[in-house]
Tab-separated table of C-alpha atoms in Angstrom:
chain	number	residue	atom	x	y	z
A	1087	MET	CA	6.752	-55.922	-6.088
A	1088	THR	CA	3.996	-54.815	-8.427
A	1089	VAL	CA	3.802	-54.287	-12.143
A	1090	ALA	CA	4.644	-50.678	-13.022
A	1091	ASP	CA	1.752	-48.378	-13.949
A	1092	LEU	CA	1.852	-48.534	-17.752
A	1093	SER	CA	-0.397	-45.507	-18.199
A	1094	THR	CA	2.023	-43.081	-16.549
A	1095	THR	CA	5.512	-44.528	-16.567
A	1096	ASP	CA	5.928	-46.919	-19.463
A	1097	ARG	CA	7.358	-45.457	-22.656
A	1098	TYR	CA	7.854	-48.928	-24.138
A	1099	PRO	CA	4.696	-50.954	-23.412
A	1100	THR	CA	4.889	-54.670	-24.204
A	1101	ARG	CA	3.421	-58.074	-23.274
A	1102	GLY	CA	-0.137	-56.928	-24.019
A	1103	SER	CA	-2.775	-58.388	-26.298
A	1104	ASP	CA	-1.232	-57.006	-29.514
A	1105	SER	CA	2.225	-56.481	-30.964
A	1106	ALA	CA	3.373	-53.131	-32.347
A	1107	LEU	CA	6.401	-51.301	-33.735
A	1108	LEU	CA	7.194	-48.216	-31.642
A	1109	GLU	CA	9.699	-45.464	-32.353
A	1110	ARG	CA	12.578	-45.369	-29.908
A	1111	THR	CA	12.728	-42.126	-27.925
A	1112	ASP	CA	16.182	-42.542	-26.337
A	1113	PRO	CA	19.631	-41.888	-27.802
A	1114	THR	CA	21.961	-44.754	-28.656
A	1115	VAL	CA	25.216	-42.902	-27.988
A	1116	TRP	CA	24.795	-40.511	-25.071
A	1117	SER	CA	26.644	-37.196	-24.978
A	1118	GLY	CA	28.048	-35.295	-22.037
A	1119	GLY	CA	29.767	-38.243	-20.416
A	1120	PRO	CA	33.391	-39.282	-19.953
A	1121	THR	CA	35.815	-39.675	-22.824
A	1122	GLY	CA	36.932	-43.142	-23.861
A	1123	PRO	CA	38.827	-45.240	-26.396
A	1124	ALA	CA	36.104	-45.476	-29.070
A	1125	THR	CA	36.908	-43.414	-32.164
A	1126	ARG	CA	34.517	-40.958	-33.775
A	1127	ASP	CA	33.889	-43.421	-36.610
A	1128	GLU	CA	33.152	-46.249	-34.161
A	1129	LEU	CA	30.681	-44.111	-32.244
A	1130	ALA	CA	29.038	-42.981	-35.481
A	1131	ALA	CA	28.660	-46.609	-36.594
A	1132	HIS	CA	27.267	-47.566	-33.200
A	1133	ASP	CA	24.733	-44.757	-33.390
A	1134	THR	CA	23.655	-45.590	-36.954
A	1135	LYS	CA	23.724	-49.386	-36.885
A	1136	GLY	CA	23.320	-50.029	-33.168
A	1137	PHE	CA	26.636	-51.877	-32.930
A	1138	HIS	CA	30.312	-51.822	-33.793
A	1139	VAL	CA	33.181	-54.316	-33.714
A	1140	GLN	CA	36.308	-53.823	-31.638
A	1141	GLU	CA	39.053	-55.796	-33.339
A	1142	GLY	CA	41.754	-57.432	-31.244
A	1143	LEU	CA	40.390	-56.514	-27.830
A	1144	LEU	CA	42.175	-59.526	-26.335
A	1145	SER	CA	45.638	-60.698	-27.312
A	1146	PRO	CA	46.154	-64.359	-28.270
A	1147	ALA	CA	47.696	-64.971	-24.844
A	1148	GLU	CA	44.671	-63.410	-23.124
A	1149	VAL	CA	42.300	-65.467	-25.242
A	1150	GLN	CA	44.069	-68.608	-24.098
A	1151	THR	CA	43.885	-67.522	-20.463
A	1152	TYR	CA	40.145	-66.864	-20.611
A	1153	TRP	CA	39.506	-70.047	-22.594
A	1154	GLN	CA	41.241	-72.054	-19.877
A	1155	GLU	CA	39.052	-70.311	-17.310
A	1156	LEU	CA	35.914	-71.283	-19.236
A	1157	GLU	CA	37.112	-74.864	-19.403
A	1158	ARG	CA	37.769	-74.847	-15.657
A	1159	LEU	CA	34.287	-73.538	-14.909
A	1160	THR	CA	32.545	-76.160	-17.027
A	1161	ARG	CA	34.432	-78.955	-15.253
A	1162	ASP	CA	33.675	-77.581	-11.780
A	1163	GLU	CA	30.872	-79.721	-10.331
A	1164	GLU	CA	29.818	-77.007	-7.880
A	1165	VAL	CA	29.455	-74.512	-10.735
A	1166	ARG	CA	27.481	-77.022	-12.832
A	1167	ALA	CA	25.101	-77.591	-9.912
A	1168	ASP	CA	24.659	-73.882	-9.237
A	1169	GLU	CA	21.331	-72.254	-10.205
A	1170	ARG	CA	23.306	-69.724	-12.208
A	1171	THR	CA	24.341	-72.440	-14.682
A	1172	ILE	CA	22.028	-73.292	-17.584
A	1173	ILE	CA	22.270	-76.715	-19.221
A	1174	GLU	CA	21.308	-77.382	-22.856
A	1175	ARG	CA	17.779	-78.803	-23.288
A	1176	SER	CA	18.907	-81.636	-25.553
A	1177	SER	CA	22.187	-82.605	-23.913
A	1178	ASP	CA	24.221	-82.372	-20.723
A	1179	GLU	CA	26.317	-79.532	-22.133
A	1180	VAL	CA	26.635	-76.222	-20.287
A	1181	ARG	CA	24.821	-73.493	-22.225
A	1182	SER	CA	25.476	-70.437	-20.038
A	1183	ILE	CA	26.855	-69.468	-16.638
A	1184	PHE	CA	25.322	-66.283	-15.254
A	1185	GLU	CA	26.864	-63.752	-12.865
A	1186	VAL	CA	30.201	-65.082	-14.005
A	1187	HIS	CA	31.984	-61.857	-13.033
A	1188	ARG	CA	31.248	-62.787	-9.407
A	1189	ILE	CA	32.009	-66.503	-9.803
A	1190	SER	CA	35.331	-65.868	-11.575
A	1191	PRO	CA	37.701	-63.181	-10.214
A	1192	LEU	CA	39.482	-63.218	-13.568
A	1193	ILE	CA	36.319	-62.217	-15.447
A	1194	GLY	CA	35.454	-59.795	-12.651
A	1195	GLU	CA	38.695	-57.971	-13.405
A	1196	LEU	CA	37.727	-57.835	-17.085
A	1197	THR	CA	34.599	-55.777	-16.294
A	1198	ARG	CA	36.883	-53.099	-14.813
A	1199	ASP	CA	39.522	-53.257	-17.530
A	1200	PRO	CA	39.882	-49.727	-19.010
A	1201	ARG	CA	39.619	-51.157	-22.534
A	1202	VAL	CA	36.124	-52.347	-21.634
A	1203	LEU	CA	34.817	-50.128	-18.854
A	1204	ASP	CA	35.872	-46.812	-20.404
A	1205	ARG	CA	34.186	-47.647	-23.720
A	1206	ALA	CA	30.948	-48.577	-21.947
A	1207	ARG	CA	30.997	-45.281	-20.044
A	1208	GLN	CA	31.724	-43.413	-23.266
A	1209	ILE	CA	28.776	-44.949	-25.113
A	1210	LEU	CA	26.284	-44.500	-22.270
A	1211	GLY	CA	27.553	-41.074	-21.180
A	1212	SER	CA	27.638	-41.940	-17.488
A	1213	ASP	CA	28.953	-44.232	-14.817
A	1214	VAL	CA	27.853	-47.830	-15.329
A	1215	TYR	CA	27.285	-51.037	-13.409
A	1216	VAL	CA	27.008	-54.670	-14.528
A	1217	HIS	CA	23.364	-55.497	-15.188
A	1218	GLN	CA	24.191	-59.040	-16.282
A	1219	SER	CA	27.214	-61.169	-17.097
A	1220	ARG	CA	27.529	-64.666	-18.440
A	1221	ILE	CA	29.652	-66.973	-20.502
A	1222	ASN	CA	27.941	-68.617	-23.458
A	1223	TYR	CA	28.969	-71.966	-24.856
A	1224	MET	CA	27.835	-73.238	-28.228
A	1225	PRO	CA	29.459	-76.654	-28.598
A	1226	GLY	CA	30.062	-78.246	-31.964
A	1227	PHE	CA	27.265	-80.406	-33.414
A	1228	ARG	CA	24.834	-79.786	-30.515
A	1229	GLY	CA	24.842	-76.035	-29.840
A	1230	THR	CA	21.368	-74.504	-30.083
A	1231	GLY	CA	20.774	-70.904	-31.076
A	1232	PHE	CA	18.431	-68.168	-29.913
A	1233	TYR	CA	15.439	-66.911	-31.884
A	1234	TRP	CA	15.180	-63.259	-32.948
A	1235	HIS	CA	14.672	-60.906	-29.993
A	1236	SER	CA	15.563	-57.599	-28.395
A	1237	ASP	CA	17.267	-57.940	-25.015
A	1238	PHE	CA	15.743	-54.663	-23.872
A	1239	GLU	CA	12.217	-55.978	-24.364
A	1240	THR	CA	12.905	-58.650	-21.738
A	1241	TRP	CA	14.940	-56.405	-19.468
A	1242	HIS	CA	12.169	-53.803	-19.569
A	1243	ALA	CA	9.267	-56.213	-19.122
A	1244	GLU	CA	10.758	-58.608	-16.582
A	1245	ASP	CA	13.568	-56.649	-14.894
A	1246	GLY	CA	12.167	-53.112	-14.810
A	1247	MET	CA	14.831	-51.372	-16.924
A	1248	PRO	CA	13.215	-47.986	-17.719
A	1249	GLY	CA	14.931	-47.209	-21.032
A	1250	PRO	CA	17.423	-48.804	-23.448
A	1251	ARG	CA	20.413	-46.996	-21.937
A	1252	ALA	CA	22.441	-50.196	-21.741
A	1253	VAL	CA	25.130	-51.716	-23.930
A	1254	SER	CA	26.397	-55.277	-24.260
A	1255	ILE	CA	29.803	-56.599	-25.203
A	1256	SER	CA	30.287	-60.090	-26.619
A	1257	ILE	CA	33.957	-61.091	-26.529
A	1258	ALA	CA	34.800	-64.003	-28.808
A	1259	LEU	CA	36.990	-66.710	-27.265
A	1260	THR	CA	36.756	-68.877	-30.377
A	1261	ASP	CA	36.789	-67.956	-34.042
A	1262	ASN	CA	33.370	-66.824	-35.250
A	1263	PHE	CA	32.617	-68.224	-38.687
A	1264	PRO	CA	29.477	-67.618	-40.763
A	1265	PHE	CA	28.608	-71.294	-40.310
A	1266	ASN	CA	29.047	-72.061	-36.581
A	1267	GLY	CA	26.063	-70.246	-35.139
A	1268	GLY	CA	27.432	-66.702	-35.176
A	1269	LEU	CA	25.249	-63.861	-33.945
A	1270	MET	CA	23.062	-62.232	-36.609
A	1271	ILE	CA	21.956	-58.646	-36.140
A	1272	MET	CA	19.761	-56.157	-38.033
A	1273	PRO	CA	21.641	-52.847	-38.511
A	1274	GLY	CA	19.464	-49.859	-37.661
A	1275	ALA	CA	16.590	-51.867	-36.198
A	1276	HIS	CA	17.595	-50.683	-32.724
A	1277	ARG	CA	15.650	-47.482	-33.456
A	1278	THR	CA	12.396	-49.466	-33.390
A	1279	PHE	CA	11.024	-51.065	-30.235
A	1280	VAL	CA	9.045	-54.212	-30.974
A	1281	SER	CA	6.201	-54.545	-28.504
A	1282	CYS	CA	5.400	-58.248	-28.120
A	1283	ALA	CA	2.081	-59.914	-27.398
A	1284	GLY	CA	1.507	-62.347	-24.572
A	1285	GLU	CA	1.381	-62.274	-20.791
A	1286	THR	CA	4.561	-63.068	-18.836
A	1287	PRO	CA	4.213	-66.434	-17.030
A	1288	GLU	CA	5.284	-66.824	-13.410
A	1289	GLN	CA	8.971	-67.771	-13.064
A	1290	ASN	CA	9.375	-67.301	-16.805
A	1291	HIS	CA	13.167	-67.160	-16.552
A	1292	LYS	CA	13.343	-70.862	-15.657
A	1293	THR	CA	12.333	-71.817	-19.192
A	1294	SER	CA	13.084	-68.692	-21.255
A	1295	LEU	CA	16.844	-68.982	-20.703
A	1296	LYS	CA	16.757	-72.329	-22.514
A	1297	GLN	CA	14.078	-71.460	-25.079
A	1298	GLN	CA	12.268	-68.133	-25.186
A	1299	ARG	CA	8.527	-68.337	-25.851
A	1300	VAL	CA	7.276	-64.990	-24.491
A	1301	GLY	CA	8.727	-61.652	-25.572
A	1302	VAL	CA	9.351	-63.038	-29.048
A	1303	PRO	CA	8.614	-60.732	-31.991
A	1304	SER	CA	5.979	-61.779	-34.494
A	1305	GLU	CA	7.083	-63.133	-37.842
A	1306	GLU	CA	5.467	-60.085	-39.451
A	1307	ALA	CA	7.600	-57.726	-37.342
A	1308	ILE	CA	10.793	-59.674	-38.029
A	1309	THR	CA	10.049	-59.743	-41.759
A	1310	LYS	CA	9.390	-55.996	-41.892
A	1311	LEU	CA	12.572	-55.130	-39.995
A	1312	ALA	CA	14.703	-57.558	-42.008
A	1313	TYR	CA	13.531	-56.203	-45.361
A	1314	GLU	CA	14.000	-52.635	-44.159
A	1315	HIS	CA	17.404	-53.039	-42.485
A	1316	GLY	CA	18.971	-56.261	-43.736
A	1317	ILE	CA	20.961	-58.713	-41.649
A	1318	GLU	CA	24.663	-58.705	-40.785
A	1319	GLN	CA	26.651	-61.280	-38.857
A	1320	PHE	CA	29.418	-60.975	-36.272
A	1321	THR	CA	32.364	-62.962	-37.590
A	1322	GLY	CA	36.053	-62.736	-36.857
A	1323	PRO	CA	38.946	-64.221	-34.936
A	1324	ALA	CA	39.018	-64.998	-31.254
A	1325	GLY	CA	39.773	-61.883	-29.227
A	1326	SER	CA	37.480	-59.586	-31.200
A	1327	ALA	CA	34.440	-58.035	-29.552
A	1328	LEU	CA	31.001	-56.896	-30.611
A	1329	TRP	CA	29.467	-53.934	-28.797
A	1330	PHE	CA	25.713	-53.708	-29.361
A	1331	ASP	CA	22.817	-51.657	-28.112
A	1332	SER	CA	20.291	-53.252	-25.772
A	1333	ASN	CA	17.463	-52.833	-28.314
A	1334	CYS	CA	19.238	-54.453	-31.267
A	1335	MET	CA	17.210	-57.136	-33.013
A	1336	HIS	CA	19.448	-60.194	-33.053
A	1337	GLY	CA	19.510	-63.988	-32.958
A	1338	SER	CA	21.653	-67.002	-33.752
A	1339	GLY	CA	21.191	-70.324	-35.479
A	1340	ASN	CA	22.157	-73.798	-34.304
A	1341	ASN	CA	25.755	-74.928	-34.576
A	1342	ILE	CA	25.908	-78.198	-36.504
A	1343	THR	CA	29.607	-77.817	-37.370
A	1344	PRO	CA	32.493	-79.360	-35.405
A	1345	TYR	CA	33.682	-75.867	-34.453
A	1346	PRO	CA	32.551	-74.650	-31.008
A	1347	ARG	CA	31.679	-71.011	-30.386
A	1348	SER	CA	32.111	-69.460	-26.954
A	1349	ASN	CA	32.049	-65.910	-25.695
A	1350	ILE	CA	32.086	-63.720	-22.599
A	1351	PHE	CA	28.975	-61.555	-22.459
A	1352	ILE	CA	28.745	-58.459	-20.228
A	1353	VAL	CA	25.858	-55.991	-20.055
A	1354	PHE	CA	26.589	-52.499	-18.751
A	1355	ASN	CA	23.631	-50.388	-17.651
A	1356	SER	CA	23.824	-46.662	-16.994
A	1357	ALA	CA	23.828	-45.739	-13.324
A	1358	GLU	CA	21.122	-43.239	-14.338
A	1359	ASN	CA	18.910	-46.056	-15.691
A	1360	SER	CA	18.702	-48.310	-12.643
A	1361	LEU	CA	15.913	-50.858	-12.390
A	1362	VAL	CA	12.438	-50.259	-10.995
A	1363	ASP	CA	9.511	-52.661	-10.641
A	1364	PRO	CA	9.020	-54.885	-13.711
A	1365	TYR	CA	6.795	-53.313	-16.361
A	1366	ALA	CA	5.130	-56.563	-17.440
A	1367	ALA	CA	5.797	-59.205	-14.783
A	1368	THR	CA	4.571	-59.727	-11.246
A	1369	ALA	CA	8.065	-60.044	-9.772
A	1370	PRO	CA	11.615	-59.270	-10.891
A	1371	ARG	CA	13.961	-61.977	-12.037
A	1372	PRO	CA	16.711	-63.159	-9.638
A	1373	ASN	CA	19.678	-60.887	-8.993
A	1374	HIS	CA	22.100	-63.207	-10.765
A	1375	ILE	CA	20.159	-62.582	-14.001
A	1376	ALA	CA	19.329	-58.895	-13.452
A	1377	SER	CA	21.474	-57.250	-10.814
A	1378	ARG	CA	19.942	-54.772	-8.391
A	1379	ASP	CA	23.339	-53.761	-7.079
A	1380	PHE	CA	23.566	-50.396	-8.822
A	1381	THR	CA	27.026	-49.498	-7.474
A	1382	PRO	CA	29.042	-47.922	-10.318
A	1383	LEU	CA	32.113	-49.852	-11.406
A	1384	GLN	CA	35.508	-48.418	-10.567
A	1385	ARG	CA	38.833	-49.410	-12.088
């Protein structure tokens, strides 16, 4: 595959010689699609801030069931040896397991659960498919965070996602405290696309999933957005969920507390926003990181 022609097709150029702040040209909440469970206030918050919290998505019994599944996966030697599993740089702890909705039938069912699928369709105004799924572990004492970034910048540059018509859900399987590496997010910054400087290295995903070095906003851009929008943090009990736009500026710190933090992470992309050639990479990332099976999900 070849890099897309930036001069004619790229509305969100990035990975060039300079960084820039560009105005987003796409909606956040898309109209004209199917109805769903999100309330008018939730949709309004999602449109304004780029995210909203769904309290009590999973019952305590469901949380326990999914937690046991995560524990099973981390103990499975075949899963640990799979290329879809990412190990922490500084320890032998599992950091993430990608394409987990295909590895685990239980989590596969969750992607089609009406409480999840119908809300994704409602936000994106169309049928959807799973662009990416993973489980994230942040163990106590040794869990490392992620620097500030926009997921869409990477998905656009390296996967060929045309526009930010995608939404992510992070489902907490442990309590999220302000002090155990919880996700920080800048409300309203999703309306600005941060174009990042630097050429995409070959096979960048092999290192970026442990520590991202390319596609990282400049400190000047982060400072400007933070002072303009502020920073909020996703906290709450296990079973709650954060829905956030693909272009949200977010990050997380290290977890030096004894309290682990784990979540199920699913990215839904609109069926009308399917991937093309990467916009700033010579080849697309593997399918388990960025799916090219665009078949819409059905209940």
